[in-house]
CSV table of N, CA, C and O in Angstrom, one decimal:
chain,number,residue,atom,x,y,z
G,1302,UNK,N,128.4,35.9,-88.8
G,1302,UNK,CA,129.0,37.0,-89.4
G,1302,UNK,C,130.2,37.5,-88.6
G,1302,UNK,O,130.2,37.5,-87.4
G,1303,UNK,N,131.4,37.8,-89.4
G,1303,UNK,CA,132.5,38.5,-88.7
G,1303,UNK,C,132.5,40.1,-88.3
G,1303,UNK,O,132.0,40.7,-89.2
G,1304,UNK,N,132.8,40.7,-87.5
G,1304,UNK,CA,132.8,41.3,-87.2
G,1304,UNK,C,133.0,42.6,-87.6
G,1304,UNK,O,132.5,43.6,-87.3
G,1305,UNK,N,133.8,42.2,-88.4
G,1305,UNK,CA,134.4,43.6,-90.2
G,1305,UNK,C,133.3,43.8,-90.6
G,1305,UNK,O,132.8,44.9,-90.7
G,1306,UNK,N,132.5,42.1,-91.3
G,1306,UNK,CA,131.2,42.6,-92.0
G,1306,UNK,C,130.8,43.3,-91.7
G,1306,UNK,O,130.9,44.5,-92.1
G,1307,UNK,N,129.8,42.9,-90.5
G,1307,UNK,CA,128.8,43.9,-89.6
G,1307,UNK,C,128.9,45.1,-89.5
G,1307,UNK,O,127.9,45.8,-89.6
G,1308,UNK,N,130.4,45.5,-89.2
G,1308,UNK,CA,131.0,47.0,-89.0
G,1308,UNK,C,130.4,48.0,-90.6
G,1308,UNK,O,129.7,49.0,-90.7
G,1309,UNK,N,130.9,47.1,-91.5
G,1309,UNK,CA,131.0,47.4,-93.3
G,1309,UNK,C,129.2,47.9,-93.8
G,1309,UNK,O,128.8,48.8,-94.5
G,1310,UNK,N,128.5,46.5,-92.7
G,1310,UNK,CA,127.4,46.9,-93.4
G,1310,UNK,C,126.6,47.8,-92.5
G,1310,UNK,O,125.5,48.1,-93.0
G,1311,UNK,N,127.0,48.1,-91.3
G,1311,UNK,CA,126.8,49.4,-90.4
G,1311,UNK,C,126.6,50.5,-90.9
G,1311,UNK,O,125.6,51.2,-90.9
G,1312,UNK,N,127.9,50.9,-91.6
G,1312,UNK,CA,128.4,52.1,-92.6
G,1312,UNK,C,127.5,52.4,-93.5
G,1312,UNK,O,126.8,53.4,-93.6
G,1313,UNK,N,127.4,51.0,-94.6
G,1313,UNK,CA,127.0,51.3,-95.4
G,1313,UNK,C,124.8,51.6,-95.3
G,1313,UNK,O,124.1,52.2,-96.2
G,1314,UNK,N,124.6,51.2,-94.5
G,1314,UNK,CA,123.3,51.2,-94.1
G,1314,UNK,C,122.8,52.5,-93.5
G,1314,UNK,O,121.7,53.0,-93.6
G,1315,UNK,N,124.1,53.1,-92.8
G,1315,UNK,CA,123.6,54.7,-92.3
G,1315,UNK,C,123.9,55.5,-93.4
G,1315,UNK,O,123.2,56.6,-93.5
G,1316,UNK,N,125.2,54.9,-94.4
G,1316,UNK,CA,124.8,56.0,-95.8
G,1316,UNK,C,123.2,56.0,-96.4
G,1316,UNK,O,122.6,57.1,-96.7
G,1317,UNK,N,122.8,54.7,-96.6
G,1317,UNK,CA,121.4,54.9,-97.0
G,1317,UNK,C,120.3,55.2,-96.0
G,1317,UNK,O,119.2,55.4,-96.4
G,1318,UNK,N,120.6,55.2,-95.0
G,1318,UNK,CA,119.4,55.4,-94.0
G,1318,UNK,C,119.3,57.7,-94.2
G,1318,UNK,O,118.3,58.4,-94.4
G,1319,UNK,N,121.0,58.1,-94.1
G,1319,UNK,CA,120.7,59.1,-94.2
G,1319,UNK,C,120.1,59.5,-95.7
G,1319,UNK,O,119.1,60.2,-95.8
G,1320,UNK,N,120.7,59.2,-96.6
G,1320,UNK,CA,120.7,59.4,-97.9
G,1320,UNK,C,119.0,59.4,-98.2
G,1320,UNK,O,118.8,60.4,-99.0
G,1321,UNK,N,117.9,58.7,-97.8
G,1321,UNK,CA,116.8,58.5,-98.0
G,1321,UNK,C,116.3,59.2,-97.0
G,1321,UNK,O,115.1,59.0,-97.0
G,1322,UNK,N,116.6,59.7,-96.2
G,1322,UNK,CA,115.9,60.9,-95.2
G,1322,UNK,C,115.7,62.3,-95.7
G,1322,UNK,O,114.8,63.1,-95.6
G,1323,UNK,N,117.3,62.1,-96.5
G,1323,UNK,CA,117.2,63.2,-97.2
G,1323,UNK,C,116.7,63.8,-98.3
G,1323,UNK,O,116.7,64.9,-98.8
G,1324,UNK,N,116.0,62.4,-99.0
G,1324,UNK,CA,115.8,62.1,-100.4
G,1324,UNK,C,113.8,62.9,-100.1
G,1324,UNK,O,112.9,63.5,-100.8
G,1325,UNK,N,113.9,62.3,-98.9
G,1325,UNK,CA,112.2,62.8,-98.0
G,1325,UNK,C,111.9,63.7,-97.9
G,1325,UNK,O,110.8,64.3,-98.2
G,1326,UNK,N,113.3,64.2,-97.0
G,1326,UNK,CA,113.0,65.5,-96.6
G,1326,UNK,C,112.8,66.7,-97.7
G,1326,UNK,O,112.3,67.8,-97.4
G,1327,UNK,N,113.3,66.4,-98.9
G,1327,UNK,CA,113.6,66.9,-100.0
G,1327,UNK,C,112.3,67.3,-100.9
G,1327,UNK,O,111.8,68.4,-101.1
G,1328,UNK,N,111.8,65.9,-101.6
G,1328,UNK,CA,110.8,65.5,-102.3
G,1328,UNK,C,109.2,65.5,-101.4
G,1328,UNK,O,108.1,65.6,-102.0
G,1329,UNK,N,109.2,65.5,-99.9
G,1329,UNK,CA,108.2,65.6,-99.3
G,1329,UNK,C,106.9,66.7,-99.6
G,1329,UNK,O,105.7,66.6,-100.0
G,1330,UNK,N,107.9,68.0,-99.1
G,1330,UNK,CA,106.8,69.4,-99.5
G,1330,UNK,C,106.5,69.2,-101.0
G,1330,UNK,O,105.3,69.1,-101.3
G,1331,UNK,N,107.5,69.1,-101.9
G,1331,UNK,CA,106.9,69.4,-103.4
G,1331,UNK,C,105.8,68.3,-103.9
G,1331,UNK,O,105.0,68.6,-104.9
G,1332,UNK,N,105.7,66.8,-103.4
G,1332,UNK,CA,104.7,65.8,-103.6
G,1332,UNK,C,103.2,66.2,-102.9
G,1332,UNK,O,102.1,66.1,-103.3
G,1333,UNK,N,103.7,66.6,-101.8
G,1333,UNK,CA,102.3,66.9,-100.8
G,1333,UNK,C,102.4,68.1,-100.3
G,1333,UNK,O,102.5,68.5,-99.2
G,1334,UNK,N,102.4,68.9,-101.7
G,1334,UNK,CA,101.8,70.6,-101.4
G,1334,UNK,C,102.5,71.4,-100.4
G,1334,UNK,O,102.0,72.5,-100.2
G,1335,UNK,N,103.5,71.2,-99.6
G,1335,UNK,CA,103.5,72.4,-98.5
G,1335,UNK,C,104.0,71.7,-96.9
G,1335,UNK,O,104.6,72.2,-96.0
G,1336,UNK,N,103.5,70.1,-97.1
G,1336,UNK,CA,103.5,69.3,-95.4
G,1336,UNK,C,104.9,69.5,-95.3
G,1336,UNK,O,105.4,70.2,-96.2
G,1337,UNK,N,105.5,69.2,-94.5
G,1337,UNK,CA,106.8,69.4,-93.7
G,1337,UNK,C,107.4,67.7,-93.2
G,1337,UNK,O,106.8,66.9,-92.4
G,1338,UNK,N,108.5,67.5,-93.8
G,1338,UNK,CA,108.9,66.1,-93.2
G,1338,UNK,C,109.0,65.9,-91.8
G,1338,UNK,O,108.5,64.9,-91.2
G,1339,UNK,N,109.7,66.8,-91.2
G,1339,UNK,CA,109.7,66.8,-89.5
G,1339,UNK,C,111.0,66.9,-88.9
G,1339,UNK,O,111.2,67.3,-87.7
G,1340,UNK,N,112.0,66.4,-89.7
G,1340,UNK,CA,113.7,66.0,-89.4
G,1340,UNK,C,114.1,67.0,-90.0
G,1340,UNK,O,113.8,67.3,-91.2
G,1341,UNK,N,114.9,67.7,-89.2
G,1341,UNK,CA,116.0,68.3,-89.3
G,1341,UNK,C,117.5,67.8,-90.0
G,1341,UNK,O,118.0,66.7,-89.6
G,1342,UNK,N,118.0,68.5,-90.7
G,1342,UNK,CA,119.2,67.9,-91.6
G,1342,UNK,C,120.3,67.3,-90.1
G,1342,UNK,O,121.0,66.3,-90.0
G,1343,UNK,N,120.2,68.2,-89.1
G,1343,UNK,CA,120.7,67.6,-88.0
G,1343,UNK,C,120.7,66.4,-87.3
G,1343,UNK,O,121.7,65.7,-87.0
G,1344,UNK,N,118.9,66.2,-87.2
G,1344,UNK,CA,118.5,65.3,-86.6
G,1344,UNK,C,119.0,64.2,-87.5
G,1344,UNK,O,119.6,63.3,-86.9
G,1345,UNK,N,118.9,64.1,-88.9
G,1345,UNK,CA,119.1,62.5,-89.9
G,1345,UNK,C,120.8,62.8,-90.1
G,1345,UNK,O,121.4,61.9,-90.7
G,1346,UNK,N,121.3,63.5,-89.8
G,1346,UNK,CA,123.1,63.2,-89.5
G,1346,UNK,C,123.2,62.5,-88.4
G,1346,UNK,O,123.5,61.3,-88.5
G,1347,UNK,N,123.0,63.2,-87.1
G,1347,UNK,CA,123.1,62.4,-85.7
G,1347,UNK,C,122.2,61.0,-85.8
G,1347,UNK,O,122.5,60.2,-84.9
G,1348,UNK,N,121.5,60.6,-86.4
G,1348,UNK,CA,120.8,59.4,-86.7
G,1348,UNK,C,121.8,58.6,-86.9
G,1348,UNK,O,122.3,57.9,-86.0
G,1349,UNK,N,122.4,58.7,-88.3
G,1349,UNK,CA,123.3,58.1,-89.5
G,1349,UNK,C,124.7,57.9,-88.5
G,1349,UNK,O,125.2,56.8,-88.3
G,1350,UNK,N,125.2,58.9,-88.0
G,1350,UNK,CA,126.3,58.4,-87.3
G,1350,UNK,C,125.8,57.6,-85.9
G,1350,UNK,O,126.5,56.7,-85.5
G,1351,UNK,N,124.9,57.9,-85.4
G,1351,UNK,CA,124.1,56.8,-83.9
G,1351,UNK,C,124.7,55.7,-84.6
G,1351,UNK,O,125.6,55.0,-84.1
G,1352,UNK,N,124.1,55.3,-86.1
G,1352,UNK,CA,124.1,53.8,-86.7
G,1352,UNK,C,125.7,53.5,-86.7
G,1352,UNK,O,126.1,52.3,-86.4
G,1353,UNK,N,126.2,54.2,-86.9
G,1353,UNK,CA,127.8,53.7,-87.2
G,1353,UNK,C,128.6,53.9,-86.1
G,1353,UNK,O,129.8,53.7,-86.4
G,1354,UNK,N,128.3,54.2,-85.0
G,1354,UNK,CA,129.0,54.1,-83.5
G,1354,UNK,C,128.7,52.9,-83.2
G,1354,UNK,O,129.5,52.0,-83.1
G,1355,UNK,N,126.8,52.9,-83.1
G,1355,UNK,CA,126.6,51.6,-81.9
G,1355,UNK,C,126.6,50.2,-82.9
G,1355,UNK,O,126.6,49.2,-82.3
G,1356,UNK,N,126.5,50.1,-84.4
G,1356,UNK,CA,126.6,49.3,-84.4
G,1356,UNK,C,128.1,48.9,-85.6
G,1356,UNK,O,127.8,48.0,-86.5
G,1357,UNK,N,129.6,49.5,-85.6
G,1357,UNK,CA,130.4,49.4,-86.3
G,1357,UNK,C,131.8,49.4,-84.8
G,1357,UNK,O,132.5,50.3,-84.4
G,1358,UNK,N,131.7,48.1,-84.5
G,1358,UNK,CA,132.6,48.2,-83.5
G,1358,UNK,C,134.1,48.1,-83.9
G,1358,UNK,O,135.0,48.4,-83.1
G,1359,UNK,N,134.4,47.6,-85.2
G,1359,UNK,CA,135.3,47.2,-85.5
G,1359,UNK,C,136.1,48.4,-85.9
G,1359,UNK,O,137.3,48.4,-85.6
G,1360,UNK,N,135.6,49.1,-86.3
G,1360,UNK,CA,136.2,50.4,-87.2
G,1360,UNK,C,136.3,51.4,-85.9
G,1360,UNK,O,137.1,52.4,-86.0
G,1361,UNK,N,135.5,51.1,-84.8
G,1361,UNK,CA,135.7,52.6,-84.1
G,1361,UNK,C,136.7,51.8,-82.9
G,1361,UNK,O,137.1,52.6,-82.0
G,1362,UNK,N,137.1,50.8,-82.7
G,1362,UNK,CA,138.4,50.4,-81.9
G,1362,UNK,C,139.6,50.5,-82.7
G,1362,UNK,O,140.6,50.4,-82.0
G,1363,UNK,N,139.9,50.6,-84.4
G,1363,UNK,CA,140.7,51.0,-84.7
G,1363,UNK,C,141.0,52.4,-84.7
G,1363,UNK,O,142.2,52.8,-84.5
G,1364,UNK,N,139.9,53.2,-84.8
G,1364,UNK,CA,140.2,54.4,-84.7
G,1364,UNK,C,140.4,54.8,-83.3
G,1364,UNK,O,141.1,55.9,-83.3
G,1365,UNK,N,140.0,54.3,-82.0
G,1365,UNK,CA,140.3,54.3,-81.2
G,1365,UNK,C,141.9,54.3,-81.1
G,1365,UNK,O,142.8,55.2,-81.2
G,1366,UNK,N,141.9,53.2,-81.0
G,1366,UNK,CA,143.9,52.8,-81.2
G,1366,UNK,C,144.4,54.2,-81.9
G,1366,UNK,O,145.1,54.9,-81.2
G,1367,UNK,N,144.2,54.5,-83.2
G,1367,UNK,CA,145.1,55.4,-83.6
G,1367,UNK,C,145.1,57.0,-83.2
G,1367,UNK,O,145.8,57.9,-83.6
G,1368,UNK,N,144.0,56.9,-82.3
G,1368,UNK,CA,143.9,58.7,-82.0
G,1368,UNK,C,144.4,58.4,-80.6
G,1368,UNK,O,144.8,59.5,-80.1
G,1369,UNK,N,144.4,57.6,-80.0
G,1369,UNK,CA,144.6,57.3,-78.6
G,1369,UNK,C,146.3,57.1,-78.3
G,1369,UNK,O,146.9,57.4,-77.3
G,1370,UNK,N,146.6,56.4,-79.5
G,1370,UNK,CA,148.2,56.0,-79.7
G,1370,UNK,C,148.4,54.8,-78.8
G,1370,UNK,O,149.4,54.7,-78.1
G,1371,UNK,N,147.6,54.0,-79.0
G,1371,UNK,CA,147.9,52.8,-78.4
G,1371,UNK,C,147.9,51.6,-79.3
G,1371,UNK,O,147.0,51.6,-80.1
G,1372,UNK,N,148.7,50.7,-79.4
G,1372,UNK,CA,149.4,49.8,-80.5
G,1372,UNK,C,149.6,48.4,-79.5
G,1372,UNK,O,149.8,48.2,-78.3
G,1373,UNK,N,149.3,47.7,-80.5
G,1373,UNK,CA,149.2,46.1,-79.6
G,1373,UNK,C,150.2,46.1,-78.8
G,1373,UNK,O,150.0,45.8,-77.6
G,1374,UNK,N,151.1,46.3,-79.2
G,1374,UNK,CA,152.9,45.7,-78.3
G,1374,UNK,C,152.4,46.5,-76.9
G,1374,UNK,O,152.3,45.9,-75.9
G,1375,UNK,N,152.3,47.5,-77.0
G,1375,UNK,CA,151.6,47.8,-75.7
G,1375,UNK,C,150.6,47.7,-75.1
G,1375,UNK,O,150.5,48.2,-74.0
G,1376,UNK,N,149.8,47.1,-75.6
G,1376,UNK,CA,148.8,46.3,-74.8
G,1376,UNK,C,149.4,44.5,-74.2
G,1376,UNK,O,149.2,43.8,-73.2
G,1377,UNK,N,150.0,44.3,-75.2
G,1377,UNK,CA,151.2,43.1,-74.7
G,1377,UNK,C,152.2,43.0,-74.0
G,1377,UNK,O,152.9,42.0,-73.7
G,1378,UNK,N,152.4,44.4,-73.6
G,1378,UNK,CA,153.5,44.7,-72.5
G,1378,UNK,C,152.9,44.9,-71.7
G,1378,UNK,O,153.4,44.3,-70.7
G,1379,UNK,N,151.7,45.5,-71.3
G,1379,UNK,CA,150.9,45.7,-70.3
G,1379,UNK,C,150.8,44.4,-69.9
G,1379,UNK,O,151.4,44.4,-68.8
G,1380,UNK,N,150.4,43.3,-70.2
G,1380,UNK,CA,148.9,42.2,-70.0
G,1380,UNK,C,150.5,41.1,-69.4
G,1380,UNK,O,150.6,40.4,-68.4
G,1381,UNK,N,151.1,41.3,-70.1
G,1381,UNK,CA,153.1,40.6,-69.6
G,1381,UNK,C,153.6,41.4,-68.2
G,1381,UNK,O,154.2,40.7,-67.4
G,1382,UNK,N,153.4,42.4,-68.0
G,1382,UNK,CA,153.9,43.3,-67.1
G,1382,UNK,C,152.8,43.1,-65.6
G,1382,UNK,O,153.1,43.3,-64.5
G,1383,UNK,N,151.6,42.8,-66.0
G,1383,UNK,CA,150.8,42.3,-64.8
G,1383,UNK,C,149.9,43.8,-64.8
G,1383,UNK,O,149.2,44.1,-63.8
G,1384,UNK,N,149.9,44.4,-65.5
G,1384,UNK,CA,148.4,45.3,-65.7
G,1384,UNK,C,149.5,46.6,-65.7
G,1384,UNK,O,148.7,47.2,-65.1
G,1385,UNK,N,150.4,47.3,-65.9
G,1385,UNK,CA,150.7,48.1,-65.6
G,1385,UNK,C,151.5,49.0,-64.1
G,1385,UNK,O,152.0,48.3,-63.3
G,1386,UNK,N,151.5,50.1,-63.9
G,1386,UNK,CA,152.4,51.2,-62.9
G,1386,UNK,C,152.0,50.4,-61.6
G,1386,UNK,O,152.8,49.7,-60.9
G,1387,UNK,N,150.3,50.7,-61.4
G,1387,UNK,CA,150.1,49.7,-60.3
G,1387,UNK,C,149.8,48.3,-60.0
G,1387,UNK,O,149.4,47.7,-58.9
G,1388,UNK,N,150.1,47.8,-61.1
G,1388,UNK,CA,149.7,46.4,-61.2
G,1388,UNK,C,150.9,45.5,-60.4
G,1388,UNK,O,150.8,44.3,-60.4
């Protein structure tokens, strides 16, 4: 698999991983009287994004690059230049 994929189906797997936590946490008390799911709306957000950090690499080195302002040509001037200031 390429790497986009993986990233694509990262995303889309923490939309459903949260989406059915929520679907639990929701439908739980009213099926079984009163019980308590256990997750916090917090905890199944921080889940859902865990999934799309550690396993969507592709998307978070792009976003990387553009909040960071780093653009190939400079990384190609760098790597041409011998590493940089103290390179």
């Amino acid at each position: 698999m390429k790497a986009k994929t993986v990233s694509l189906l990262a995303i889309v797997l923490a939309i459903v991983w949260v989406a059915v936590l929520f679907l639990l946490k929701g439908f739980v008390p009213i099926v079984f009287s009163g019980k308590s799911f256990g997750l916090d709306a917090k905890e199944i957000i921080v889940s859902g994004v865990f999934f799309v950090v550690a396993c969507s690499p592709v998307y978070r080195s792009i976003w990387l690059d553009k909040k960071l302002g780093i653009s190939q040509a400079d990384v190609q001037a760098m790597v041409e230049s011998g590493g940089g200031k103290n390179g």
